């Protein structure tokens, strides 16, 4: 017990005895027993608060569509603004507000009365900008929020992160997928999602725009990263992760994979949620982050050989080494022709080529010139050469010089190169160039690109991970292999 006694005169202070002080203190203060009791209760409350905060799985808000008029059906009873509603509904945009049942609102939040309640939204566009783009009715659980931005209304679905993951993994992965690969994907998707949600929280305060383009007179270096959403955490399109609510049934394996890894994410040693990237096939060597996106280090997205056996260091940034590498078929998890494994990762497996570990593409002078000049809107004359100026650790070109008879131009990074040198996309930017049939003036009449892998090659290699799963590796071993330097942590119970 402690306290401070102030007396009017010094003589009064000197006359006070120890016993008087103690009596006074006991009258105004609390006893040691009471103090201990309060202390223990406070500790208990704080610990319980911590526990509930940690245990509580977060909700995610998903932007389903934006339009001037949205039609939907509440299959069961929902509450909105204190009233109960169900059945067919229509909202339209009117003077920057939401018009619903002859009244104007700035926001409408439909909360389900029962946990199994669902609502359906009509005319949701799927496959935006793809040849199979179409409209369908989609069904969702959780809350429906209608909000407005300018002339457009937005339908936003809020639901628990774990339910969202079951839906997106069912959409993205084949039903024949092995359980360990599905579990690895569940952890990756969850990490990506929670990182996205955290980032949005910070961006709300900072509002800074990331640079993703360096443009000079003779150079265009561009990388494509997801632009963040402002009205919701993620959209329902491939731009984020394809989400169709409960429209399609979830496979038993996906439910098992999501529930079996509940709350688990990848974290960096510095304690931040990992930006867990993945691509289809690394081509034998996993690429480092900075060669595909921003020039920064992500310590868990580093270059590595996609094997646990052979650990010979090969410097694939050097032209002589990459040539040998691409012309050979080095041992790697993703070096496989096992159709059972390939069909797990490649959804429309029957329609696509199986040669992507090593591939080649040939162009005539006219074809290549047409491709490049139509995409860059530059008159090159004739194409004389394609010269790699910089390669990443997996051999992926991040700066490529296009040399023409009239002028030269430098392009990058990997996705821009793949886009410009193909009518759709090249499999990867890890390739070497053969100049063939040179005419008298030294102008090649044919170009052959010989390449390795499919996609940016950063982080998890899906084909490699599927093979690892088949070989009996568990999901945590698969994740440790591709994200060495990341830790598997439980973010909530
Ligand atoms: Zn998106
Ligand atoms: Zn691989």
Short mmCIF file of C-alpha atoms and ligand atoms in Angstrom, two decimals:
data_model
loop_
_atom_site.label_atom_id
_atom_site.label_comp_id
_atom_site.label_asym_id
_atom_site.label_seq_id
_atom_site.Cartn_x
_atom_site.Cartn_y
_atom_site.Cartn_z
CA UNK A 1 0.00 0.00 0.00
CA UNK A 2 1.26 3.50 -0.74
CA UNK A 3 -0.08 7.02 -0.48
CA UNK A 4 0.65 10.65 0.12
CA UNK A 5 -0.46 12.63 3.17
CA UNK A 6 -0.61 16.41 3.04
CA UNK A 7 -1.09 18.27 6.32
CA UNK A 8 -1.85 22.00 6.76
CA UNK A 9 1.11 22.52 9.13
CA UNK A 10 4.50 20.87 9.46
CA UNK A 11 3.89 20.27 13.22
CA UNK A 12 0.73 18.25 12.41
CA UNK A 13 2.78 16.09 10.06
CA UNK A 14 5.42 15.45 12.72
CA UNK A 15 2.75 14.39 15.25
CA UNK A 16 1.17 11.71 13.01
CA UNK A 17 2.04 8.16 14.09
CA UNK A 18 2.53 5.14 11.80
CA UNK A 19 -0.63 3.52 13.13
CA UNK A 20 -2.71 6.62 12.36
CA UNK A 21 -1.39 6.61 8.80
CA UNK A 22 -2.26 2.95 8.35
CA UNK A 23 -5.79 3.49 9.69
CA UNK A 24 -6.25 6.44 7.36
CA UNK A 25 -4.99 4.45 4.35
CA UNK A 26 -7.25 1.52 5.15
CA UNK A 27 -10.23 3.85 5.25
CA UNK A 28 -9.61 5.38 1.83
CA UNK A 29 -7.74 2.57 0.00
CA UNK A 30 -8.32 -1.10 -0.76
CA UNK A 31 -6.76 -3.94 1.19
CA UNK A 32 -4.10 -6.24 -0.24
CA UNK A 33 -6.56 -9.14 -0.50
CA UNK A 34 -9.08 -7.06 -2.42
CA UNK A 35 -6.26 -5.72 -4.60
CA UNK A 36 -5.07 -9.27 -5.48
CA UNK A 37 -8.66 -10.27 -6.26
CA UNK A 38 -9.16 -7.32 -8.61
CA UNK A 39 -5.78 -7.94 -10.26
CA UNK A 40 -6.58 -11.58 -10.97
CA UNK A 41 -10.00 -10.69 -12.39
CA UNK A 42 -8.50 -8.01 -14.65
CA UNK A 43 -5.91 -10.48 -15.98
CA UNK A 44 -8.63 -13.02 -16.69
CA UNK A 45 -10.75 -10.52 -18.62
CA UNK A 46 -7.78 -9.35 -20.73
CA UNK A 47 -6.69 -12.92 -21.49
CA UNK A 48 -10.22 -13.82 -22.55
CA UNK A 49 -10.42 -10.70 -24.72
CA UNK A 50 -7.09 -11.63 -26.37
CA UNK A 51 -8.35 -15.15 -26.92
CA UNK A 52 -11.60 -14.05 -28.56
CA UNK A 53 -9.79 -11.52 -30.75
CA UNK A 54 -7.32 -14.14 -31.89
CA UNK A 55 -9.89 -16.88 -32.24
CA UNK A 56 -12.34 -14.79 -34.18
CA UNK A 57 -12.12 -15.63 -37.87
CA UNK A 58 -12.51 -12.43 -39.91
CA UNK A 59 -15.13 -11.65 -42.54
CA UNK A 60 -14.25 -10.67 -46.10
CA UNK A 61 -16.20 -8.28 -48.33
CA UNK A 62 -16.40 -9.34 -51.98
CA UNK A 63 -17.53 -7.07 -54.82
CA UNK A 64 -19.88 -9.19 -56.95
CA UNK A 65 -20.93 -6.71 -59.62
CA UNK A 66 -21.39 -3.03 -60.40
CA UNK A 67 -24.21 -1.77 -62.54
CA UNK A 68 -26.90 0.92 -62.71
CA UNK A 69 -29.64 -1.60 -61.95
CA UNK A 70 -29.30 -4.75 -59.85
CA UNK A 71 -31.95 -7.45 -59.51
CA UNK A 72 -31.78 -10.05 -56.76
CA UNK A 73 -33.91 -12.43 -54.74
CA UNK A 74 -33.77 -12.93 -51.00
CA UNK A 75 -34.52 -16.63 -50.63
CA UNK A 76 -35.35 -16.28 -46.94
CA UNK A 77 -36.04 -13.47 -44.50
CA UNK A 78 -33.50 -10.63 -44.24
CA UNK A 79 -33.54 -7.41 -42.22
CA UNK A 80 -32.70 -4.01 -43.62
CA UNK A 81 -33.10 -0.67 -41.83
CA UNK A 82 -35.11 -2.43 -39.11
CA UNK A 83 -37.63 -3.94 -41.53
CA UNK A 84 -38.01 -7.57 -42.57
CA UNK A 85 -37.86 -8.36 -46.29
CA UNK A 86 -37.74 -11.37 -48.59
CA UNK A 87 -38.37 -12.28 -52.23
CA UNK A 88 -37.63 -10.42 -55.48
CA UNK A 89 -35.88 -7.04 -55.19
CA UNK A 90 -34.65 -4.37 -57.57
CA UNK A 91 -32.38 -1.41 -56.89
CA UNK A 92 -31.53 1.32 -59.39
CA UNK A 93 -29.04 4.16 -59.39
CA UNK A 94 -30.70 7.55 -59.14
CA UNK A 95 -28.86 10.90 -58.76
CA UNK A 96 -25.93 9.30 -56.93
CA UNK A 97 -28.27 7.40 -54.58
CA UNK A 98 -29.86 3.96 -54.41
CA UNK A 99 -33.52 3.86 -55.37
CA UNK A 100 -35.30 0.98 -53.60
CA UNK A 101 -39.06 0.67 -53.08
CA UNK A 102 -39.59 4.36 -54.04
CA UNK A 103 -37.11 5.62 -51.44
CA UNK A 104 -33.53 6.89 -51.86
CA UNK A 105 -30.65 5.46 -49.79
CA UNK A 106 -26.86 5.88 -49.66
CA UNK A 107 -26.40 2.29 -48.52
CA UNK A 108 -28.53 -0.80 -47.91
CA UNK A 109 -27.38 -3.70 -45.75
CA UNK A 110 -29.42 -6.91 -45.97
CA UNK A 111 -28.66 -9.15 -42.97
CA UNK A 112 -29.84 -12.77 -43.02
CA UNK A 113 -32.15 -13.80 -40.17
CA UNK A 114 -30.98 -17.42 -40.27
CA UNK A 115 -27.40 -18.68 -40.84
CA UNK A 116 -28.46 -20.88 -43.78
CA UNK A 117 -30.26 -18.04 -45.59
CA UNK A 118 -29.13 -17.29 -49.12
CA UNK A 119 -29.77 -14.70 -51.81
CA UNK A 120 -29.42 -14.87 -55.59
CA UNK A 121 -28.19 -12.11 -57.87
CA UNK A 122 -29.36 -12.15 -61.49
CA UNK A 123 -27.21 -11.48 -64.55
CA UNK A 124 -23.77 -11.76 -62.94
CA UNK A 125 -21.18 -11.54 -65.72
CA UNK A 126 -18.63 -14.35 -65.68
CA UNK A 127 -15.47 -14.64 -67.79
CA UNK A 128 -15.20 -10.86 -68.27
CA UNK A 129 -13.34 -10.08 -71.52
CA UNK A 130 -12.99 -13.78 -72.38
CA UNK A 131 -14.57 -15.39 -75.43
CA UNK A 132 -16.87 -17.34 -73.12
CA UNK A 133 -18.15 -14.25 -71.31
CA UNK A 134 -21.76 -14.84 -70.24
CA UNK A 135 -24.35 -13.95 -67.64
CA UNK A 136 -25.71 -16.22 -64.95
CA UNK A 137 -27.66 -16.19 -61.69
CA UNK A 138 -25.42 -16.72 -58.70
CA UNK A 139 -26.31 -17.63 -55.14
CA UNK A 140 -24.56 -16.45 -51.96
CA UNK A 141 -24.71 -16.79 -48.19
CA UNK A 142 -23.82 -14.05 -45.68
CA UNK A 143 -24.77 -10.37 -45.92
CA UNK A 144 -25.57 -8.33 -49.02
CA UNK A 145 -24.55 -4.71 -49.05
CA UNK A 146 -25.66 -2.37 -51.84
CA UNK A 147 -23.61 0.77 -52.09
CA UNK A 148 -23.22 3.52 -54.67
CA UNK A 149 -20.23 5.20 -56.29
CA UNK A 150 -20.97 7.81 -58.95
CA UNK A 151 -23.64 6.41 -61.28
CA UNK A 152 -22.96 2.79 -60.39
CA UNK A 153 -24.43 0.54 -57.73
CA UNK A 154 -22.25 -2.16 -56.19
CA UNK A 155 -23.45 -5.48 -54.79
CA UNK A 156 -21.05 -6.57 -52.06
CA UNK A 157 -21.20 -9.90 -50.25
CA UNK A 158 -19.74 -10.13 -46.73
CA UNK A 159 -19.06 -13.61 -45.37
CA UNK A 160 -16.56 -15.51 -43.18
CA UNK A 161 -13.09 -15.88 -44.73
CA UNK A 162 -13.22 -19.69 -44.38
CA UNK A 163 -16.49 -20.00 -46.36
CA UNK A 164 -15.10 -17.70 -49.04
CA UNK A 165 -12.00 -19.91 -49.37
CA UNK A 166 -14.06 -23.07 -49.87
CA UNK A 167 -15.84 -21.37 -52.73
CA UNK A 168 -12.77 -19.93 -54.51
CA UNK A 169 -10.69 -23.09 -54.18
CA UNK A 170 -13.56 -25.13 -55.63
CA UNK A 171 -13.69 -22.72 -58.59
CA UNK A 172 -9.96 -22.62 -59.23
CA UNK A 173 -8.82 -26.17 -58.62
CA UNK A 174 -9.76 -29.38 -60.36
CA UNK A 175 -11.94 -31.86 -58.46
CA UNK A 176 -9.25 -34.54 -58.99
CA UNK A 177 -6.64 -32.57 -57.04
CA UNK A 178 -4.68 -34.36 -54.34
CA UNK A 179 -5.47 -33.33 -50.77
CA UNK A 180 -1.94 -32.06 -49.95
CA UNK A 181 -1.92 -29.80 -53.02
CA UNK A 182 -5.37 -28.50 -52.05
CA UNK A 183 -4.19 -27.84 -48.49
CA UNK A 184 -1.12 -25.96 -49.79
CA UNK A 185 -3.46 -23.90 -51.98
CA UNK A 186 -5.80 -23.20 -49.09
CA UNK A 187 -2.89 -21.74 -47.09
CA UNK A 188 -1.72 -19.68 -50.09
CA UNK A 189 -5.21 -18.33 -50.83
CA UNK A 190 -5.79 -17.49 -47.17
CA UNK A 191 -2.42 -15.71 -46.92
CA UNK A 192 -3.10 -13.74 -50.07
CA UNK A 193 -6.56 -12.77 -48.88
CA UNK A 194 -5.56 -11.71 -45.36
CA UNK A 195 -2.56 -9.79 -46.75
CA UNK A 196 -4.94 -8.03 -49.14
CA UNK A 197 -7.31 -7.17 -46.30
CA UNK A 198 -4.45 -5.85 -44.12
CA UNK A 199 -3.09 -3.82 -47.04
CA UNK A 200 -6.49 -2.26 -47.62
CA UNK A 201 -6.66 -1.20 -43.97
CA UNK A 202 -3.28 0.56 -44.32
CA UNK A 203 -4.03 2.02 -47.76
CA UNK A 204 -7.16 3.62 -46.41
CA UNK A 205 -4.86 5.80 -44.35
CA UNK A 206 -1.90 6.19 -46.71
CA UNK A 207 -3.70 6.27 -50.09
CA UNK A 208 -0.43 6.12 -51.95
CA UNK A 209 -0.25 4.93 -55.53
CA UNK A 210 2.32 2.34 -56.47
CA UNK A 211 4.47 2.96 -59.53
CA UNK A 212 4.29 0.06 -61.96
CA UNK A 213 5.76 1.61 -65.07
CA UNK A 214 9.06 3.17 -66.13
CA UNK A 215 8.78 4.92 -69.50
CA UNK A 216 11.56 6.64 -71.43
CA UNK A 217 11.95 7.49 -75.15
CA UNK A 218 13.44 4.14 -76.03
CA UNK A 219 12.21 2.02 -73.16
CA UNK A 220 9.01 0.78 -71.56
CA UNK A 221 9.41 -1.32 -68.42
CA UNK A 222 6.08 -2.30 -67.02
CA UNK A 223 4.79 -4.81 -64.52
CA UNK A 224 1.25 -5.69 -63.78
CA UNK A 225 0.18 -5.92 -60.20
CA UNK A 226 -3.31 -6.03 -58.92
CA UNK A 227 -4.77 -2.59 -58.36
CA UNK A 228 -6.47 -2.58 -55.01
CA UNK A 229 -10.18 -2.10 -54.58
CA UNK A 230 -11.54 0.67 -52.40
CA UNK A 231 -15.17 -0.28 -51.78
CA UNK A 232 -14.49 -3.92 -50.83
CA UNK A 233 -11.58 -6.26 -50.04
CA UNK A 234 -11.62 -8.36 -53.23
CA UNK A 235 -13.66 -8.69 -56.41
CA UNK A 236 -15.31 -11.91 -57.58
CA UNK A 237 -13.38 -12.06 -60.86
CA UNK A 238 -10.09 -13.63 -61.92
CA UNK A 239 -8.56 -10.21 -61.21
CA UNK A 240 -8.58 -11.30 -57.54
CA UNK A 241 -9.85 -14.87 -57.15
CA UNK A 242 -12.84 -16.29 -58.98
CA UNK A 243 -15.77 -16.39 -56.53
CA UNK A 244 -19.22 -17.74 -57.38
CA UNK A 245 -20.71 -18.02 -53.88
CA UNK A 246 -22.51 -21.32 -53.36
CA UNK A 247 -23.65 -21.47 -57.01
CA UNK A 248 -21.48 -24.55 -57.58
CA UNK A 249 -21.21 -27.28 -55.00
CA UNK A 250 -17.99 -27.54 -53.06
CA UNK A 251 -16.07 -30.79 -53.37
CA UNK A 252 -15.53 -32.87 -50.24
CA UNK A 253 -11.75 -32.63 -50.69
CA UNK A 254 -11.83 -28.83 -50.79
CA UNK A 255 -13.88 -28.65 -47.60
CA UNK A 256 -11.42 -31.04 -45.94
CA UNK A 257 -8.43 -29.00 -47.17
CA UNK A 258 -9.85 -25.67 -45.96
CA UNK A 259 -11.04 -27.00 -42.61
CA UNK A 260 -7.82 -28.98 -42.12
CA UNK A 261 -5.75 -25.80 -42.43
CA UNK A 262 -8.21 -23.42 -40.74
CA UNK A 263 -6.57 -20.09 -39.88
CA UNK A 264 -3.15 -21.18 -41.20
CA UNK A 265 -1.14 -18.67 -43.21
CA UNK A 266 2.43 -18.08 -44.30
CA UNK A 267 4.28 -15.37 -42.41
CA UNK A 268 7.68 -13.83 -43.03
CA UNK A 269 10.29 -13.88 -40.29
CA UNK A 270 9.67 -10.14 -39.90
CA UNK A 271 6.07 -11.00 -38.96
CA UNK A 272 4.20 -9.87 -42.06
CA UNK A 273 1.71 -12.01 -43.95
CA UNK A 274 3.37 -13.44 -47.07
CA UNK A 275 2.43 -12.31 -50.53
CA UNK A 276 2.38 -15.97 -51.59
CA UNK A 277 2.62 -15.94 -55.40
CA UNK A 278 2.34 -19.04 -57.56
CA UNK A 279 2.46 -19.98 -61.23
CA UNK A 280 1.88 -23.02 -63.41
CA UNK A 281 5.41 -24.32 -64.09
CA UNK A 282 8.73 -22.80 -63.09
CA UNK A 283 10.67 -24.69 -65.76
CA UNK A 284 13.10 -26.17 -63.24
CA UNK A 285 14.15 -22.98 -61.46
CA UNK A 286 11.90 -20.76 -59.36
CA UNK A 287 12.23 -17.01 -60.12
CA UNK A 288 12.88 -14.16 -57.70
CA UNK A 289 10.15 -11.56 -57.07
CA UNK A 290 12.01 -8.45 -58.27
CA UNK A 291 12.45 -9.73 -61.85
CA UNK A 292 8.69 -9.87 -62.40
CA UNK A 293 7.39 -6.97 -60.31
CA UNK A 294 8.73 -4.09 -58.25
CA UNK A 295 12.50 -3.92 -57.58
CA UNK A 296 12.25 -4.99 -53.97
CA UNK A 297 13.22 -8.11 -52.03
CA UNK A 298 10.63 -10.46 -50.64
CA UNK A 299 12.77 -12.82 -48.55
CA UNK A 300 10.34 -15.73 -49.00
CA UNK A 301 10.11 -15.30 -52.81
CA UNK A 302 13.64 -16.21 -53.81
CA UNK A 303 15.16 -18.25 -56.63
CA UNK A 304 15.58 -21.99 -56.04
CA UNK A 305 15.97 -25.22 -57.94
CA UNK A 306 12.67 -27.09 -58.10
CA UNK A 307 14.13 -30.29 -56.69
CA UNK A 308 15.36 -31.55 -53.36
CA UNK A 309 18.03 -33.77 -54.89
CA UNK A 310 20.51 -31.82 -56.93
CA UNK A 311 21.79 -28.61 -55.38
CA UNK A 312 24.29 -27.44 -58.00
CA UNK A 313 24.23 -23.66 -58.35
CA UNK A 314 23.72 -22.59 -61.94
CA UNK A 315 23.86 -18.93 -62.90
CA UNK A 316 21.05 -18.67 -65.43
CA UNK A 317 21.49 -14.92 -65.80
CA UNK A 318 24.43 -15.72 -68.11
CA UNK A 319 23.60 -16.33 -71.80
CA UNK A 320 25.86 -19.40 -72.23
CA UNK A 321 24.32 -21.09 -69.17
CA UNK A 322 20.69 -20.38 -70.05
CA UNK A 323 21.22 -21.72 -73.56
CA UNK A 324 22.45 -25.07 -72.19
CA UNK A 325 19.69 -25.10 -69.56
CA UNK A 326 16.85 -24.53 -72.02
CA UNK A 327 18.21 -27.00 -74.55
CA UNK A 328 18.35 -29.70 -71.85
CA UNK A 329 15.64 -31.28 -69.72
CA UNK A 330 16.97 -30.97 -66.15
CA UNK A 331 15.47 -32.98 -63.35
CA UNK A 332 12.79 -31.06 -61.43
CA UNK A 333 9.49 -31.75 -59.69
CA UNK A 334 7.67 -30.03 -62.55
CA UNK A 335 9.53 -32.00 -65.23
CA UNK A 336 6.71 -34.52 -65.64
CA UNK A 337 4.47 -36.01 -68.30
CA UNK A 338 2.26 -37.78 -65.77
CA UNK A 339 -1.22 -37.02 -67.10
CA UNK A 340 -2.86 -37.79 -63.76
CA UNK A 341 -0.79 -35.05 -62.12
CA UNK A 342 -1.08 -32.54 -64.99
CA UNK A 343 -4.86 -32.82 -65.10
CA UNK A 344 -4.99 -31.81 -61.41
CA UNK A 345 -3.57 -28.39 -62.15
CA UNK A 346 -4.63 -27.73 -65.74
CA UNK A 347 -8.41 -27.41 -65.79
CA UNK A 348 -8.93 -27.71 -69.54
CA UNK A 349 -6.10 -30.21 -69.78
CA UNK A 350 -7.36 -32.05 -72.86
CA UNK A 351 -7.28 -28.93 -75.02
CA UNK A 352 -3.79 -27.69 -74.25
CA UNK A 353 -0.28 -28.69 -75.07
CA UNK A 354 1.66 -30.78 -72.61
CA UNK A 355 5.01 -29.35 -73.78
CA UNK A 356 5.55 -26.42 -71.48
CA UNK A 357 8.49 -27.59 -69.41
CA UNK A 358 10.42 -26.95 -72.62
CA UNK A 359 8.59 -25.30 -75.54
CA UNK A 360 9.28 -23.47 -78.80
CA UNK A 361 7.54 -20.93 -81.03
CA UNK A 362 8.52 -19.92 -84.59
CA UNK A 363 7.73 -16.67 -86.39
CA UNK A 364 8.49 -15.39 -89.86
CA UNK A 365 9.94 -11.85 -90.15
CA UNK A 366 6.49 -10.57 -91.20
CA UNK A 367 4.65 -12.30 -88.37
CA UNK A 368 7.02 -11.02 -85.68
CA UNK A 369 7.09 -7.52 -87.15
CA UNK A 370 3.30 -7.42 -87.30
CA UNK A 371 2.99 -8.58 -83.66
CA UNK A 372 5.53 -6.16 -82.25
CA UNK A 373 4.54 -3.08 -84.24
CA UNK A 374 0.82 -3.57 -83.63
CA UNK A 375 1.38 -3.79 -79.88
CA UNK A 376 4.02 -1.08 -79.50
CA UNK A 377 2.83 1.22 -82.33
CA UNK A 378 6.45 1.75 -83.36
CA UNK A 379 7.90 1.51 -86.88
CA UNK A 380 10.94 -0.78 -86.54
CA UNK A 381 11.56 -1.25 -90.29
CA UNK A 382 12.62 -4.91 -90.21
CA UNK A 383 13.42 -6.83 -87.04
CA UNK A 384 17.14 -7.62 -86.86
CA UNK A 385 17.44 -9.13 -83.40
CA UNK A 386 15.93 -9.66 -79.95
CA UNK A 387 18.65 -9.16 -77.34
CA UNK A 388 18.14 -10.10 -73.68
CA UNK A 389 19.67 -7.28 -71.57
CA UNK A 390 18.75 -8.70 -68.19
CA UNK A 391 17.65 -12.11 -67.00
CA UNK A 392 16.33 -13.13 -63.61
CA UNK A 393 17.75 -16.05 -61.65
CA UNK A 394 15.45 -18.54 -63.43
CA UNK A 395 16.58 -17.19 -66.81
CA UNK A 396 13.37 -15.21 -67.34
CA UNK A 397 14.14 -12.10 -69.39
CA UNK A 398 13.19 -8.91 -67.55
CA UNK A 399 14.66 -6.45 -70.09
CA UNK A 400 14.65 -7.23 -73.81
CA UNK A 401 16.02 -5.04 -76.58
CA UNK A 402 14.17 -5.18 -79.90
CA UNK A 403 16.58 -4.15 -82.65
CA UNK A 404 15.05 -3.00 -85.94
CA UNK A 405 16.56 -1.54 -89.11
CA UNK A 406 14.99 1.83 -88.27
CA UNK A 407 15.15 1.91 -84.49
CA UNK A 408 15.55 -0.05 -81.28
CA UNK A 409 13.35 -0.24 -78.24
CA UNK A 410 13.66 -1.90 -74.81
CA UNK A 411 10.71 -3.70 -73.19
CA UNK A 412 10.14 -5.38 -69.79
CA UNK A 413 9.26 -6.94 -67.43
CA UNK A 414 8.36 -10.57 -68.01
CA UNK A 415 4.59 -10.24 -68.61
CA UNK A 416 5.03 -7.31 -70.99
CA UNK A 417 7.59 -9.33 -72.98
CA UNK A 418 5.26 -12.34 -73.12
CA UNK A 419 2.39 -10.11 -74.23
CA UNK A 420 4.29 -8.27 -76.97
CA UNK A 421 5.92 -11.35 -78.51
CA UNK A 422 2.67 -13.31 -78.90
CA UNK A 423 -0.89 -12.83 -80.12
CA UNK A 424 -2.01 -13.99 -76.65
CA UNK A 425 0.87 -14.67 -74.23
CA UNK A 426 4.14 -16.56 -74.57
CA UNK A 427 4.36 -19.38 -72.03
CA UNK A 428 7.16 -17.57 -70.22
CA UNK A 429 9.93 -15.01 -70.71
CA UNK A 430 12.58 -17.66 -70.10
CA UNK A 431 13.66 -18.23 -73.69
CA UNK A 432 16.60 -18.07 -76.08
CA UNK A 433 16.35 -16.76 -79.62
CA UNK A 434 17.58 -18.42 -82.83
CA UNK A 435 17.90 -16.08 -85.82
CA UNK A 436 17.36 -18.15 -88.98
CA UNK A 437 17.59 -17.76 -92.79
CA UNK A 438 19.48 -14.47 -92.83
CA UNK A 439 19.22 -12.66 -96.18
CA UNK A 440 22.07 -10.87 -97.95
CA UNK A 441 21.52 -7.76 -95.81
CA UNK A 442 21.72 -9.85 -92.62
CA UNK A 443 17.96 -9.66 -91.90
CA UNK A 444 16.61 -12.89 -90.38
CA UNK A 445 13.61 -14.33 -92.22
CA UNK A 446 12.65 -16.60 -89.32
CA UNK A 447 12.87 -16.41 -85.53
CA UNK A 448 12.69 -19.40 -83.24
CA UNK A 449 12.08 -18.87 -79.52
CA UNK A 450 12.95 -21.88 -77.36
CA UNK A 451 11.71 -21.56 -73.80
CA UNK A 452 11.18 -23.07 -70.37
CA UNK A 453 8.20 -23.08 -68.02
CA UNK A 454 4.75 -21.52 -67.92
CA UNK A 455 4.01 -18.28 -66.05
CA UNK A 456 6.16 -15.91 -63.99
CA UNK A 457 7.69 -18.78 -62.05
CA UNK A 458 7.74 -16.94 -58.71
CA UNK A 459 6.74 -18.79 -55.51
CA UNK A 460 4.94 -22.11 -55.69
CA UNK A 461 5.21 -24.08 -58.95
CA UNK A 462 1.78 -25.72 -59.30
CA UNK A 463 2.88 -28.65 -61.45
CA UNK A 464 5.87 -29.23 -59.14
CA UNK A 465 3.65 -29.03 -56.06
CA UNK A 466 1.20 -31.53 -57.59
CA UNK A 467 4.09 -33.94 -58.22
CA UNK A 468 5.35 -33.43 -54.65
CA UNK A 469 1.85 -34.25 -53.37
CA UNK A 470 1.78 -37.44 -55.46
CA UNK A 471 5.19 -38.40 -54.10
CA UNK A 472 3.84 -38.21 -50.54
CA UNK A 473 5.09 -34.80 -49.41
CA UNK A 474 2.69 -33.13 -46.97
CA UNK A 475 1.37 -29.62 -47.62
CA UNK A 476 3.67 -28.02 -45.05
CA UNK A 477 6.71 -29.67 -46.68
CA UNK A 478 5.53 -28.42 -50.10
CA UNK A 479 5.13 -24.88 -48.73
CA UNK A 480 8.53 -24.99 -46.99
CA UNK A 481 10.14 -26.04 -50.29
CA UNK A 482 8.71 -23.19 -52.37
CA UNK A 483 8.60 -20.46 -49.72
CA UNK A 484 11.81 -21.17 -47.88
CA UNK A 485 12.14 -18.45 -45.30
CA UNK A 486 8.40 -18.29 -44.58
CA UNK A 487 6.77 -19.71 -41.47
CA UNK A 488 3.47 -21.57 -41.31
CA UNK A 489 1.40 -19.88 -38.55
CA UNK A 490 -2.12 -20.13 -37.23
CA UNK A 491 -3.59 -16.63 -37.56
CA UNK A 492 -6.83 -17.50 -35.76
CA UNK A 493 -8.31 -20.63 -34.16
ZN1 LIG B 1 -10.09 -7.71 -57.99
ZN1 LIG B 2 8.72 -26.19 -61.10
#
